[in-house]
Amino acid sequence: MLLAGCAKPDFTEAVTPEVATSLALLSQQRGDTVSLDITLGGGAPAALGSFTGEVVQPASWRFVQCDAQQPQALLACKAHDSTVRVAAAWAGGTHAGALVRLTYVRAGTALPSDVWTMSVSEAHSVRGQSLADSLQVRAQSVAGVVR
């Protein structure tokens, strides 16, 4: 029995990487309307309780509304020029999937090079722990689809 504790570790075993939690910006276009979903993906080490971020839109689009996509959300969206600031919180936390939907309408000539970008300034678990180091923002840019 004593020898079992002295066994050499097997370094050939694959280590399963931890799945990172991510926020991504996904888009859908119907005619002159674009919906952007801020979506939670990956394996969250702790339930996401809140986040604050910004979405920057191209000049040819105008923000019209935001809606929570998961129940019991406290949500605020504030448009200023080409930026929409989003603050959302869930007392019971969230699950993977769409969290917030931002809706835009065409306000000018859209170009194939139109791009939305997102940044996140804070994210916390339901227990108030910062998730800034473990949260990946996968929304460097979302190209606008022009028909």
mmCIF file of N, CA and C in Angstrom:
data_model
loop_
_atom_site.group_PDB
_atom_site.id
_atom_site.type_symbol
_atom_site.label_atom_id
_atom_site.label_comp_id
_atom_site.label_asym_id
_atom_site.label_seq_id
_atom_site.Cartn_x
_atom_site.Cartn_y
_atom_site.Cartn_z
ATOM 1 N N MET A 1 0.808 -1.171 0.000
ATOM 2 C CA MET A 1 0.000 0.000 0.000
ATOM 3 C C MET A 1 0.865 1.253 0.000
ATOM 4 N N LEU A 2 1.969 1.198 0.669
ATOM 5 C CA LEU A 2 2.883 2.326 0.735
ATOM 6 C C LEU A 2 3.473 2.632 -0.629
ATOM 7 N N LEU A 3 3.673 1.606 -1.452
ATOM 8 C CA LEU A 3 4.252 1.801 -2.770
ATOM 9 C C LEU A 3 3.312 2.540 -3.711
ATOM 10 N N ALA A 4 2.018 2.421 -3.525
ATOM 11 C CA ALA A 4 1.066 3.106 -4.393
ATOM 12 C C ALA A 4 1.225 4.616 -4.311
ATOM 13 N N GLY A 5 1.573 5.144 -3.175
ATOM 14 C CA GLY A 5 1.771 6.572 -3.014
ATOM 15 C C GLY A 5 3.057 7.059 -3.636
ATOM 16 N N CYS A 6 3.980 6.165 -3.947
ATOM 17 C CA CYS A 6 5.261 6.545 -4.530
ATOM 18 C C CYS A 6 5.270 6.374 -6.041
ATOM 19 N N ALA A 7 4.170 6.007 -6.645
ATOM 20 C CA ALA A 7 4.128 5.787 -8.088
ATOM 21 C C ALA A 7 4.387 7.088 -8.817
ATOM 22 N N LYS A 8 5.086 6.964 -9.957
ATOM 23 C CA LYS A 8 5.381 8.143 -10.778
ATOM 24 C C LYS A 8 4.107 8.567 -11.516
ATOM 25 N N PRO A 9 3.890 9.863 -11.654
ATOM 26 C CA PRO A 9 2.698 10.300 -12.385
ATOM 27 C C PRO A 9 2.831 9.968 -13.863
ATOM 28 N N ASP A 10 1.714 9.736 -14.512
ATOM 29 C CA ASP A 10 1.683 9.452 -15.941
ATOM 30 C C ASP A 10 1.508 10.779 -16.678
ATOM 31 N N PHE A 11 2.602 11.286 -17.272
ATOM 32 C CA PHE A 11 2.557 12.582 -17.952
ATOM 33 C C PHE A 11 1.985 12.474 -19.363
ATOM 34 N N THR A 12 1.619 11.278 -19.778
ATOM 35 C CA THR A 12 1.048 11.110 -21.113
ATOM 36 C C THR A 12 -0.453 11.375 -21.127
ATOM 37 N N GLU A 13 -1.068 11.492 -19.945
ATOM 38 C CA GLU A 13 -2.499 11.771 -19.894
ATOM 39 C C GLU A 13 -2.767 13.177 -20.407
ATOM 40 N N ALA A 14 -3.779 13.298 -21.238
ATOM 41 C CA ALA A 14 -4.147 14.615 -21.761
ATOM 42 C C ALA A 14 -4.869 15.409 -20.684
ATOM 43 N N VAL A 15 -4.500 16.647 -20.564
ATOM 44 C CA VAL A 15 -5.168 17.535 -19.627
ATOM 45 C C VAL A 15 -6.302 18.219 -20.376
ATOM 46 N N THR A 16 -7.502 18.113 -19.864
ATOM 47 C CA THR A 16 -8.650 18.741 -20.506
ATOM 48 C C THR A 16 -8.616 20.230 -20.228
ATOM 49 N N PRO A 17 -8.548 21.051 -21.296
ATOM 50 C CA PRO A 17 -8.511 22.498 -21.063
ATOM 51 C C PRO A 17 -9.840 22.987 -20.499
ATOM 52 N N GLU A 18 -9.762 23.993 -19.644
ATOM 53 C CA GLU A 18 -10.968 24.593 -19.081
ATOM 54 C C GLU A 18 -11.641 25.431 -20.157
ATOM 55 N N VAL A 19 -12.934 25.271 -20.304
ATOM 56 C CA VAL A 19 -13.683 26.034 -21.299
ATOM 57 C C VAL A 19 -13.885 27.438 -20.757
ATOM 58 N N ALA A 20 -13.512 28.425 -21.542
ATOM 59 C CA ALA A 20 -13.627 29.810 -21.100
ATOM 60 C C ALA A 20 -15.041 30.335 -21.318
ATOM 61 N N THR A 21 -15.449 31.234 -20.470
ATOM 62 C CA THR A 21 -16.724 31.910 -20.632
ATOM 63 C C THR A 21 -16.521 33.043 -21.636
ATOM 64 N N SER A 22 -17.459 33.213 -22.544
ATOM 65 C CA SER A 22 -17.310 34.255 -23.546
ATOM 66 C C SER A 22 -18.613 35.016 -23.747
ATOM 67 N N LEU A 23 -18.464 36.273 -24.118
ATOM 68 C CA LEU A 23 -19.583 37.089 -24.578
ATOM 69 C C LEU A 23 -19.325 37.374 -26.048
ATOM 70 N N ALA A 24 -20.287 37.082 -26.882
ATOM 71 C CA ALA A 24 -20.136 37.280 -28.317
ATOM 72 C C ALA A 24 -21.283 38.117 -28.841
ATOM 73 N N LEU A 25 -21.025 38.809 -29.925
ATOM 74 C CA LEU A 25 -22.017 39.643 -30.588
ATOM 75 C C LEU A 25 -22.422 38.918 -31.865
ATOM 76 N N LEU A 26 -23.678 38.479 -31.944
ATOM 77 C CA LEU A 26 -24.177 37.762 -33.114
ATOM 78 C C LEU A 26 -25.235 38.603 -33.799
ATOM 79 N N SER A 27 -25.255 38.585 -35.132
ATOM 80 C CA SER A 27 -26.174 39.471 -35.850
ATOM 81 C C SER A 27 -27.119 38.710 -36.774
ATOM 82 N N GLN A 28 -28.285 39.343 -36.991
ATOM 83 C CA GLN A 28 -29.281 38.885 -37.966
ATOM 84 C C GLN A 28 -29.800 40.128 -38.663
ATOM 85 N N GLN A 29 -30.003 40.041 -39.969
ATOM 86 C CA GLN A 29 -30.569 41.178 -40.691
ATOM 87 C C GLN A 29 -31.822 40.741 -41.418
ATOM 88 N N ARG A 30 -32.859 41.584 -41.299
ATOM 89 C CA ARG A 30 -34.103 41.402 -42.049
ATOM 90 C C ARG A 30 -34.432 42.738 -42.680
ATOM 91 N N GLY A 31 -34.197 42.839 -43.970
ATOM 92 C CA GLY A 31 -34.477 44.084 -44.674
ATOM 93 C C GLY A 31 -33.631 45.221 -44.133
ATOM 94 N N ASP A 32 -34.297 46.271 -43.650
ATOM 95 C CA ASP A 32 -33.598 47.441 -43.132
ATOM 96 C C ASP A 32 -33.426 47.397 -41.619
ATOM 97 N N THR A 33 -33.545 46.223 -41.005
ATOM 98 C CA THR A 33 -33.409 46.071 -39.559
ATOM 99 C C THR A 33 -32.327 45.049 -39.243
ATOM 100 N N VAL A 34 -31.460 45.392 -38.293
ATOM 101 C CA VAL A 34 -30.433 44.466 -37.824
ATOM 102 C C VAL A 34 -30.644 44.242 -36.334
ATOM 103 N N SER A 35 -30.623 42.967 -35.929
ATOM 104 C CA SER A 35 -30.686 42.600 -34.516
ATOM 105 C C SER A 35 -29.328 42.043 -34.120
ATOM 106 N N LEU A 36 -28.768 42.583 -33.051
ATOM 107 C CA LEU A 36 -27.505 42.084 -32.513
ATOM 108 C C LEU A 36 -27.786 41.462 -31.161
ATOM 109 N N ASP A 37 -27.390 40.216 -30.977
ATOM 110 C CA ASP A 37 -27.553 39.540 -29.693
ATOM 111 C C ASP A 37 -26.215 39.467 -28.975
ATOM 112 N N ILE A 38 -26.180 39.960 -27.747
ATOM 113 C CA ILE A 38 -25.030 39.750 -26.879
ATOM 114 C C ILE A 38 -25.273 38.395 -26.237
ATOM 115 N N THR A 39 -24.414 37.429 -26.532
ATOM 116 C CA THR A 39 -24.649 36.032 -26.212
ATOM 117 C C THR A 39 -23.572 35.483 -25.281
ATOM 118 N N LEU A 40 -23.996 34.736 -24.278
ATOM 119 C CA LEU A 40 -23.089 34.085 -23.342
ATOM 120 C C LEU A 40 -22.830 32.672 -23.811
ATOM 121 N N GLY A 41 -21.562 32.309 -23.902
ATOM 122 C CA GLY A 41 -21.188 30.964 -24.331
ATOM 123 C C GLY A 41 -20.090 30.409 -23.450
ATOM 124 N N GLY A 42 -19.744 29.175 -23.675
ATOM 125 C CA GLY A 42 -18.677 28.536 -22.907
ATOM 126 C C GLY A 42 -19.163 28.038 -21.569
ATOM 127 N N GLY A 43 -18.259 27.457 -20.823
ATOM 128 C CA GLY A 43 -18.595 26.916 -19.505
ATOM 129 C C GLY A 43 -18.262 27.928 -18.433
ATOM 130 N N ALA A 44 -19.259 28.557 -17.908
ATOM 131 C CA ALA A 44 -19.038 29.608 -16.917
ATOM 132 C C ALA A 44 -18.563 29.013 -15.594
ATOM 133 N N PRO A 45 -17.429 29.516 -15.036
ATOM 134 C CA PRO A 45 -16.986 29.055 -13.733
ATOM 135 C C PRO A 45 -17.936 29.513 -12.631
ATOM 136 N N ALA A 46 -18.625 30.588 -12.859
ATOM 137 C CA ALA A 46 -19.636 31.109 -11.932
ATOM 138 C C ALA A 46 -20.710 31.751 -12.789
ATOM 139 N N ALA A 47 -21.955 31.720 -12.354
ATOM 140 C CA ALA A 47 -23.042 32.314 -13.127
ATOM 141 C C ALA A 47 -22.789 33.803 -13.319
ATOM 142 N N LEU A 48 -23.017 34.271 -14.524
ATOM 143 C CA LEU A 48 -22.864 35.694 -14.822
ATOM 144 C C LEU A 48 -24.008 36.438 -14.161
ATOM 145 N N GLY A 49 -23.682 37.393 -13.307
ATOM 146 C CA GLY A 49 -24.694 38.167 -12.607
ATOM 147 C C GLY A 49 -24.919 39.527 -13.230
ATOM 148 N N SER A 50 -23.845 40.109 -13.810
ATOM 149 C CA SER A 50 -23.990 41.423 -14.431
ATOM 150 C C SER A 50 -22.847 41.681 -15.394
ATOM 151 N N PHE A 51 -23.099 42.583 -16.332
ATOM 152 C CA PHE A 51 -22.027 43.082 -17.198
ATOM 153 C C PHE A 51 -22.390 44.485 -17.662
ATOM 154 N N THR A 52 -21.371 45.225 -18.015
ATOM 155 C CA THR A 52 -21.527 46.552 -18.604
ATOM 156 C C THR A 52 -20.623 46.598 -19.821
ATOM 157 N N GLY A 53 -21.139 47.110 -20.919
ATOM 158 C CA GLY A 53 -20.341 47.166 -22.135
ATOM 159 C C GLY A 53 -20.838 48.228 -23.086
ATOM 160 N N GLU A 54 -20.163 48.304 -24.225
ATOM 161 C CA GLU A 54 -20.521 49.259 -25.264
ATOM 162 C C GLU A 54 -20.534 48.565 -26.613
ATOM 163 N N VAL A 55 -21.495 48.953 -27.440
ATOM 164 C CA VAL A 55 -21.547 48.498 -28.824
ATOM 165 C C VAL A 55 -21.461 49.737 -29.691
ATOM 166 N N VAL A 56 -20.532 49.714 -30.632
ATOM 167 C CA VAL A 56 -20.352 50.834 -31.557
ATOM 168 C C VAL A 56 -20.893 50.400 -32.910
ATOM 169 N N GLN A 57 -21.796 51.228 -33.461
ATOM 170 C CA GLN A 57 -22.412 50.884 -34.740
ATOM 171 C C GLN A 57 -21.883 51.786 -35.848
ATOM 172 N N PRO A 58 -22.008 51.334 -37.100
ATOM 173 C CA PRO A 58 -21.636 52.179 -38.244
ATOM 174 C C PRO A 58 -22.592 53.369 -38.359
ATOM 175 N N ALA A 59 -22.144 54.400 -39.027
ATOM 176 C CA ALA A 59 -22.948 55.625 -39.164
ATOM 177 C C ALA A 59 -24.236 55.400 -39.949
ATOM 178 N N SER A 60 -24.290 54.365 -40.766
ATOM 179 C CA SER A 60 -25.475 54.138 -41.598
ATOM 180 C C SER A 60 -26.596 53.399 -40.865
ATOM 181 N N TRP A 61 -26.430 53.148 -39.550
ATOM 182 C CA TRP A 61 -27.449 52.475 -38.759
ATOM 183 C C TRP A 61 -27.792 53.293 -37.524
ATOM 184 N N ARG A 62 -29.072 53.215 -37.082
ATOM 185 C CA ARG A 62 -29.538 53.949 -35.901
ATOM 186 C C ARG A 62 -30.123 52.960 -34.897
ATOM 187 N N PHE A 63 -29.705 53.093 -33.640
ATOM 188 C CA PHE A 63 -30.210 52.240 -32.561
ATOM 189 C C PHE A 63 -31.657 52.619 -32.260
ATOM 190 N N VAL A 64 -32.536 51.583 -32.087
ATOM 191 C CA VAL A 64 -33.939 51.865 -31.771
ATOM 192 C C VAL A 64 -34.418 51.249 -30.459
ATOM 193 N N GLN A 65 -33.876 50.084 -30.048
ATOM 194 C CA GLN A 65 -34.336 49.495 -28.782
ATOM 195 C C GLN A 65 -33.422 48.366 -28.336
ATOM 196 N N CYS A 66 -33.588 48.016 -27.049
ATOM 197 C CA CYS A 66 -32.906 46.835 -26.515
ATOM 198 C C CYS A 66 -33.913 46.040 -25.684
ATOM 199 N N ASP A 67 -33.736 44.729 -25.687
ATOM 200 C CA ASP A 67 -34.638 43.839 -24.963
ATOM 201 C C ASP A 67 -33.819 42.751 -24.285
ATOM 202 N N ALA A 68 -34.212 42.387 -23.069
ATOM 203 C CA ALA A 68 -33.583 41.267 -22.369
ATOM 204 C C ALA A 68 -34.041 39.980 -23.037
ATOM 205 N N GLN A 69 -33.145 39.021 -23.167
ATOM 206 C CA GLN A 69 -33.466 37.737 -23.780
ATOM 207 C C GLN A 69 -33.555 36.609 -22.751
ATOM 208 N N GLN A 70 -33.275 36.926 -21.482
ATOM 209 C CA GLN A 70 -33.436 35.961 -20.399
ATOM 210 C C GLN A 70 -34.284 36.617 -19.314
ATOM 211 N N PRO A 71 -35.078 35.830 -18.598
ATOM 212 C CA PRO A 71 -36.026 36.390 -17.631
ATOM 213 C C PRO A 71 -35.353 37.064 -16.440
ATOM 214 N N GLN A 72 -36.120 37.938 -15.807
ATOM 215 C CA GLN A 72 -35.755 38.622 -14.570
ATOM 216 C C GLN A 72 -34.475 39.455 -14.693
ATOM 217 N N ALA A 73 -34.353 40.148 -15.807
ATOM 218 C CA ALA A 73 -33.183 40.996 -16.028
ATOM 219 C C ALA A 73 -33.482 42.437 -15.656
ATOM 220 N N LEU A 74 -32.499 43.105 -15.110
ATOM 221 C CA LEU A 74 -32.508 44.559 -14.978
ATOM 222 C C LEU A 74 -31.639 45.042 -16.124
ATOM 223 N N LEU A 75 -32.197 45.847 -17.022
ATOM 224 C CA LEU A 75 -31.500 46.202 -18.253
ATOM 225 C C LEU A 75 -31.626 47.691 -18.523
ATOM 226 N N ALA A 76 -30.512 48.302 -18.890
ATOM 227 C CA ALA A 76 -30.516 49.706 -19.309
ATOM 228 C C ALA A 76 -29.629 49.836 -20.534
ATOM 229 N N CYS A 77 -30.136 50.540 -21.547
ATOM 230 C CA CYS A 77 -29.375 50.809 -22.765
ATOM 231 C C CYS A 77 -29.464 52.297 -23.040
ATOM 232 N N LYS A 78 -28.333 52.917 -23.297
ATOM 233 C CA LYS A 78 -28.291 54.361 -23.541
ATOM 234 C C LYS A 78 -27.495 54.625 -24.803
ATOM 235 N N ALA A 79 -28.153 55.222 -25.800
ATOM 236 C CA ALA A 79 -27.485 55.551 -27.057
ATOM 237 C C ALA A 79 -26.885 56.946 -26.983
ATOM 238 N N HIS A 80 -25.688 57.065 -27.536
ATOM 239 C CA HIS A 80 -25.030 58.359 -27.627
ATOM 240 C C HIS A 80 -24.185 58.341 -28.892
ATOM 241 N N ASP A 81 -24.561 59.159 -29.868
ATOM 242 C CA ASP A 81 -23.896 59.192 -31.176
ATOM 243 C C ASP A 81 -23.858 57.782 -31.765
ATOM 244 N N SER A 82 -22.675 57.222 -31.981
ATOM 245 C CA SER A 82 -22.558 55.904 -32.607
ATOM 246 C C SER A 82 -22.322 54.787 -31.590
ATOM 247 N N THR A 83 -22.577 55.064 -30.315
ATOM 248 C CA THR A 83 -22.320 54.084 -29.256
ATOM 249 C C THR A 83 -23.589 53.823 -28.453
ATOM 250 N N VAL A 84 -23.791 52.560 -28.084
ATOM 251 C CA VAL A 84 -24.868 52.191 -27.172
ATOM 252 C C VAL A 84 -24.219 51.544 -25.961
ATOM 253 N N ARG A 85 -24.457 52.135 -24.807
ATOM 254 C CA ARG A 85 -23.928 51.585 -23.554
ATOM 255 C C ARG A 85 -24.991 50.649 -22.994
ATOM 256 N N VAL A 86 -24.568 49.433 -22.598
ATOM 257 C CA VAL A 86 -25.487 48.410 -22.101
ATOM 258 C C VAL A 86 -25.065 48.017 -20.697
ATOM 259 N N ALA A 87 -26.028 48.018 -19.768
ATOM 260 C CA ALA A 87 -25.803 47.523 -18.411
ATOM 261 C C ALA A 87 -26.924 46.537 -18.103
ATOM 262 N N ALA A 88 -26.538 45.322 -17.708
ATOM 263 C CA ALA A 88 -27.544 44.286 -17.445
ATOM 264 C C ALA A 88 -27.162 43.515 -16.192
ATOM 265 N N ALA A 89 -28.182 43.091 -15.434
ATOM 266 C CA ALA A 89 -27.940 42.318 -14.205
ATOM 267 C C ALA A 89 -29.067 41.312 -14.017
ATOM 268 N N TRP A 90 -28.712 40.162 -13.432
ATOM 269 C CA TRP A 90 -29.656 39.098 -13.122
ATOM 270 C C TRP A 90 -29.367 38.624 -11.704
ATOM 271 N N ALA A 91 -30.327 38.766 -10.799
ATOM 272 C CA ALA A 91 -30.121 38.367 -9.398
ATOM 273 C C ALA A 91 -29.842 36.871 -9.287
ATOM 274 N N GLY A 92 -30.490 36.061 -10.113
ATOM 275 C CA GLY A 92 -30.301 34.616 -10.070
ATOM 276 C C GLY A 92 -29.267 34.112 -11.052
ATOM 277 N N GLY A 93 -28.597 35.006 -11.773
ATOM 278 C CA GLY A 93 -27.603 34.598 -12.761
ATOM 279 C C GLY A 93 -28.227 34.283 -14.102
ATOM 280 N N THR A 94 -27.387 33.921 -15.038
ATOM 281 C CA THR A 94 -27.813 33.650 -16.407
ATOM 282 C C THR A 94 -27.398 32.243 -16.814
ATOM 283 N N HIS A 95 -27.831 31.845 -17.997
ATOM 284 C CA HIS A 95 -27.385 30.596 -18.594
ATOM 285 C C HIS A 95 -26.884 30.912 -19.998
ATOM 286 N N ALA A 96 -26.231 29.951 -20.625
ATOM 287 C CA ALA A 96 -25.690 30.167 -21.964
ATOM 288 C C ALA A 96 -26.817 30.524 -22.926
ATOM 289 N N GLY A 97 -26.496 31.390 -23.875
ATOM 290 C CA GLY A 97 -27.468 31.823 -24.870
ATOM 291 C C GLY A 97 -27.536 33.336 -24.923
ATOM 292 N N ALA A 98 -28.502 33.834 -25.675
ATOM 293 C CA ALA A 98 -28.660 35.282 -25.847
ATOM 294 C C ALA A 98 -29.045 35.933 -24.523
ATOM 295 N N LEU A 99 -28.384 37.046 -24.198
ATOM 296 C CA LEU A 99 -28.674 37.809 -22.985
ATOM 297 C C LEU A 99 -29.465 39.072 -23.299
ATOM 298 N N VAL A 100 -28.987 39.816 -24.293
ATOM 299 C CA VAL A 100 -29.578 41.109 -24.647
ATOM 300 C C VAL A 100 -29.646 41.203 -26.164
ATOM 301 N N ARG A 101 -30.770 41.736 -26.688
ATOM 302 C CA ARG A 101 -30.899 41.993 -28.131
ATOM 303 C C ARG A 101 -30.973 43.493 -28.354
ATOM 304 N N LEU A 102 -30.090 43.998 -29.215
ATOM 305 C CA LEU A 102 -30.087 45.396 -29.635
ATOM 306 C C LEU A 102 -30.634 45.442 -31.055
ATOM 307 N N THR A 103 -31.554 46.372 -31.318
ATOM 308 C CA THR A 103 -32.167 46.475 -32.636
ATOM 309 C C THR A 103 -31.791 47.807 -33.266
ATOM 310 N N TYR A 104 -31.400 47.744 -34.538
ATOM 311 C CA TYR A 104 -30.985 48.917 -35.308
ATOM 312 C C TYR A 104 -31.772 48.965 -36.603
ATOM 313 N N VAL A 105 -32.003 50.186 -37.110
ATOM 314 C CA VAL A 105 -32.620 50.360 -38.418
ATOM 315 C C VAL A 105 -31.662 51.152 -39.299
ATOM 316 N N ARG A 106 -31.799 50.914 -40.591
ATOM 317 C CA ARG A 106 -30.934 51.605 -41.560
ATOM 318 C C ARG A 106 -31.252 53.099 -41.543
ATOM 319 N N ALA A 107 -30.211 53.906 -41.449
ATOM 320 C CA ALA A 107 -30.383 55.363 -41.405
ATOM 321 C C ALA A 107 -29.638 56.047 -42.546
ATOM 322 N N GLY A 108 -29.088 55.274 -43.435
ATOM 323 C CA GLY A 108 -28.327 55.809 -44.562
ATOM 324 C C GLY A 108 -27.931 54.658 -45.471
ATOM 325 N N THR A 109 -26.994 54.932 -46.343
ATOM 326 C CA THR A 109 -26.530 53.907 -47.262
ATOM 327 C C THR A 109 -25.581 52.958 -46.543
ATOM 328 N N ALA A 110 -26.017 51.721 -46.393
ATOM 329 C CA ALA A 110 -25.188 50.714 -45.733
ATOM 330 C C ALA A 110 -24.133 50.208 -46.707
ATOM 331 N N LEU A 111 -22.974 49.911 -46.184
ATOM 332 C CA LEU A 111 -21.868 49.408 -46.993
ATOM 333 C C LEU A 111 -21.472 48.010 -46.541
ATOM 334 N N PRO A 112 -20.897 47.201 -47.430
ATOM 335 C CA PRO A 112 -20.429 45.882 -47.011
ATOM 336 C C PRO A 112 -19.365 45.965 -45.907
ATOM 337 N N SER A 113 -18.711 47.107 -45.808
ATOM 338 C CA SER A 113 -17.661 47.285 -44.799
ATOM 339 C C SER A 113 -18.206 47.763 -43.446
ATOM 340 N N ASP A 114 -19.538 47.934 -43.328
ATOM 341 C CA ASP A 114 -20.125 48.345 -42.051
ATOM 342 C C ASP A 114 -19.789 47.314 -40.975
ATOM 343 N N VAL A 115 -19.329 47.790 -39.820
ATOM 344 C CA VAL A 115 -18.889 46.890 -38.756
ATOM 345 C C VAL A 115 -19.403 47.392 -37.411
ATOM 346 N N TRP A 116 -19.932 46.473 -36.608
ATOM 347 C CA TRP A 116 -20.286 46.736 -35.217
ATOM 348 C C TRP A 116 -19.172 46.159 -34.354
ATOM 349 N N THR A 117 -18.814 46.831 -33.285
ATOM 350 C CA THR A 117 -17.831 46.291 -32.351
ATOM 351 C C THR A 117 -18.392 46.355 -30.934
ATOM 352 N N MET A 118 -17.896 45.475 -30.081
ATOM 353 C CA MET A 118 -18.357 45.437 -28.697
ATOM 354 C C MET A 118 -17.157 45.367 -27.769
ATOM 355 N N SER A 119 -17.272 46.061 -26.638
ATOM 356 C CA SER A 119 -16.281 45.945 -25.574
ATOM 357 C C SER A 119 -17.042 45.789 -24.259
ATOM 358 N N VAL A 120 -16.408 45.127 -23.302
ATOM 359 C CA VAL A 120 -17.021 44.915 -21.994
ATOM 360 C C VAL A 120 -16.114 45.541 -20.949
ATOM 361 N N SER A 121 -16.671 46.445 -20.134
ATOM 362 C CA SER A 121 -15.863 47.130 -19.119
ATOM 363 C C SER A 121 -15.937 46.459 -17.760
ATOM 364 N N GLU A 122 -17.016 45.712 -17.488
ATOM 365 C CA GLU A 122 -17.109 44.962 -16.223
ATOM 366 C C GLU A 122 -18.033 43.776 -16.393
ATOM 367 N N ALA A 123 -17.719 42.722 -15.643
ATOM 368 C CA ALA A 123 -18.576 41.547 -15.576
ATOM 369 C C ALA A 123 -18.368 40.911 -14.207
ATOM 370 N N HIS A 124 -19.473 40.557 -13.559
ATOM 371 C CA HIS A 124 -19.403 39.981 -12.212
ATOM 372 C C HIS A 124 -20.280 38.740 -12.111
ATOM 373 N N SER A 125 -19.905 37.842 -11.210
ATOM 374 C CA SER A 125 -20.721 36.666 -10.916
ATOM 375 C C SER A 125 -21.886 37.106 -10.038
ATOM 376 N N VAL A 126 -22.815 36.194 -9.783
ATOM 377 C CA VAL A 126 -23.948 36.522 -8.923
ATOM 378 C C VAL A 126 -23.491 36.768 -7.488
ATOM 379 N N ARG A 127 -22.310 36.313 -7.134
ATOM 380 C CA ARG A 127 -21.769 36.544 -5.784
ATOM 381 C C ARG A 127 -20.889 37.793 -5.714
ATOM 382 N N GLY A 128 -20.830 38.542 -6.814
ATOM 383 C CA GLY A 128 -20.086 39.793 -6.815
ATOM 384 C C GLY A 128 -18.623 39.674 -7.156
ATOM 385 N N GLN A 129 -18.151 38.485 -7.542
ATOM 386 C CA GLN A 129 -16.750 38.320 -7.913
ATOM 387 C C GLN A 129 -16.542 38.811 -9.335
ATOM 388 N N SER A 130 -15.446 39.517 -9.565
ATOM 389 C CA SER A 130 -15.132 39.993 -10.901
ATOM 390 C C SER A 130 -14.796 38.821 -11.814
ATOM 391 N N LEU A 131 -15.368 38.829 -13.005
ATOM 392 C CA LEU A 131 -15.083 37.810 -14.019
ATOM 393 C C LEU A 131 -14.245 38.395 -15.152
ATOM 394 N N ALA A 132 -13.690 39.573 -14.930
ATOM 395 C CA ALA A 132 -12.940 40.264 -15.979
ATOM 396 C C ALA A 132 -11.781 39.430 -16.510
ATOM 397 N N ASP A 133 -11.100 38.688 -15.638
ATOM 398 C CA ASP A 133 -9.953 37.895 -16.085
ATOM 399 C C ASP A 133 -10.353 36.608 -16.777
ATOM 400 N N SER A 134 -11.534 36.080 -16.494
ATOM 401 C CA SER A 134 -11.935 34.798 -17.065
ATOM 402 C C SER A 134 -12.928 34.937 -18.218
ATOM 403 N N LEU A 135 -13.371 36.143 -18.521
ATOM 404 C CA LEU A 135 -14.364 36.363 -19.571
ATOM 405 C C LEU A 135 -13.677 36.784 -20.860
ATOM 406 N N GLN A 136 -13.950 36.076 -21.935
ATOM 407 C CA GLN A 136 -13.418 36.449 -23.244
ATOM 408 C C GLN A 136 -14.510 37.173 -24.015
ATOM 409 N N VAL A 137 -14.160 38.303 -24.606
ATOM 410 C CA VAL A 137 -15.114 39.030 -25.439
ATOM 411 C C VAL A 137 -14.807 38.671 -26.877
ATOM 412 N N ARG A 138 -15.747 37.977 -27.506
ATOM 413 C CA ARG A 138 -15.544 37.521 -28.870
ATOM 414 C C ARG A 138 -16.358 38.359 -29.839
ATOM 415 N N ALA A 139 -16.225 39.617 -29.754
ATOM 416 C CA ALA A 139 -16.995 40.478 -30.652
ATOM 417 C C ALA A 139 -16.116 41.603 -31.151
ATOM 418 N N GLN A 140 -14.943 41.224 -31.632
ATOM 419 C CA GLN A 140 -14.066 42.246 -32.158
ATOM 420 C C GLN A 140 -14.786 43.050 -33.219
ATOM 421 N N SER A 141 -15.527 42.359 -34.089
ATOM 422 C CA SER A 141 -16.328 43.067 -35.073
ATOM 423 C C SER A 141 -17.336 42.131 -35.709
ATOM 424 N N VAL A 142 -18.453 42.676 -36.058
ATOM 425 C CA VAL A 142 -19.483 41.946 -36.794
ATOM 426 C C VAL A 142 -19.778 42.776 -38.030
ATOM 427 N N ALA A 143 -19.511 42.189 -39.181
ATOM 428 C CA ALA A 143 -19.725 42.918 -40.434
ATOM 429 C C ALA A 143 -21.216 42.984 -40.735
ATOM 430 N N GLY A 144 -21.656 44.140 -41.207
ATOM 431 C CA GLY A 144 -23.050 44.300 -41.593
ATOM 432 C C GLY A 144 -23.309 43.592 -42.920
ATOM 433 N N VAL A 145 -24.464 42.975 -43.031
ATOM 434 C CA VAL A 145 -24.864 42.309 -44.262
ATOM 435 C C VAL A 145 -25.732 43.284 -45.040
ATOM 436 N N VAL A 146 -25.364 43.543 -46.269
ATOM 437 C CA VAL A 146 -26.124 44.503 -47.083
ATOM 438 C C VAL A 146 -26.798 43.760 -48.221
ATOM 439 N N ARG A 147 -28.089 43.989 -48.376
ATOM 440 C CA ARG A 147 -28.835 43.337 -49.464
ATOM 441 C C ARG A 147 -29.178 44.338 -50.517
#
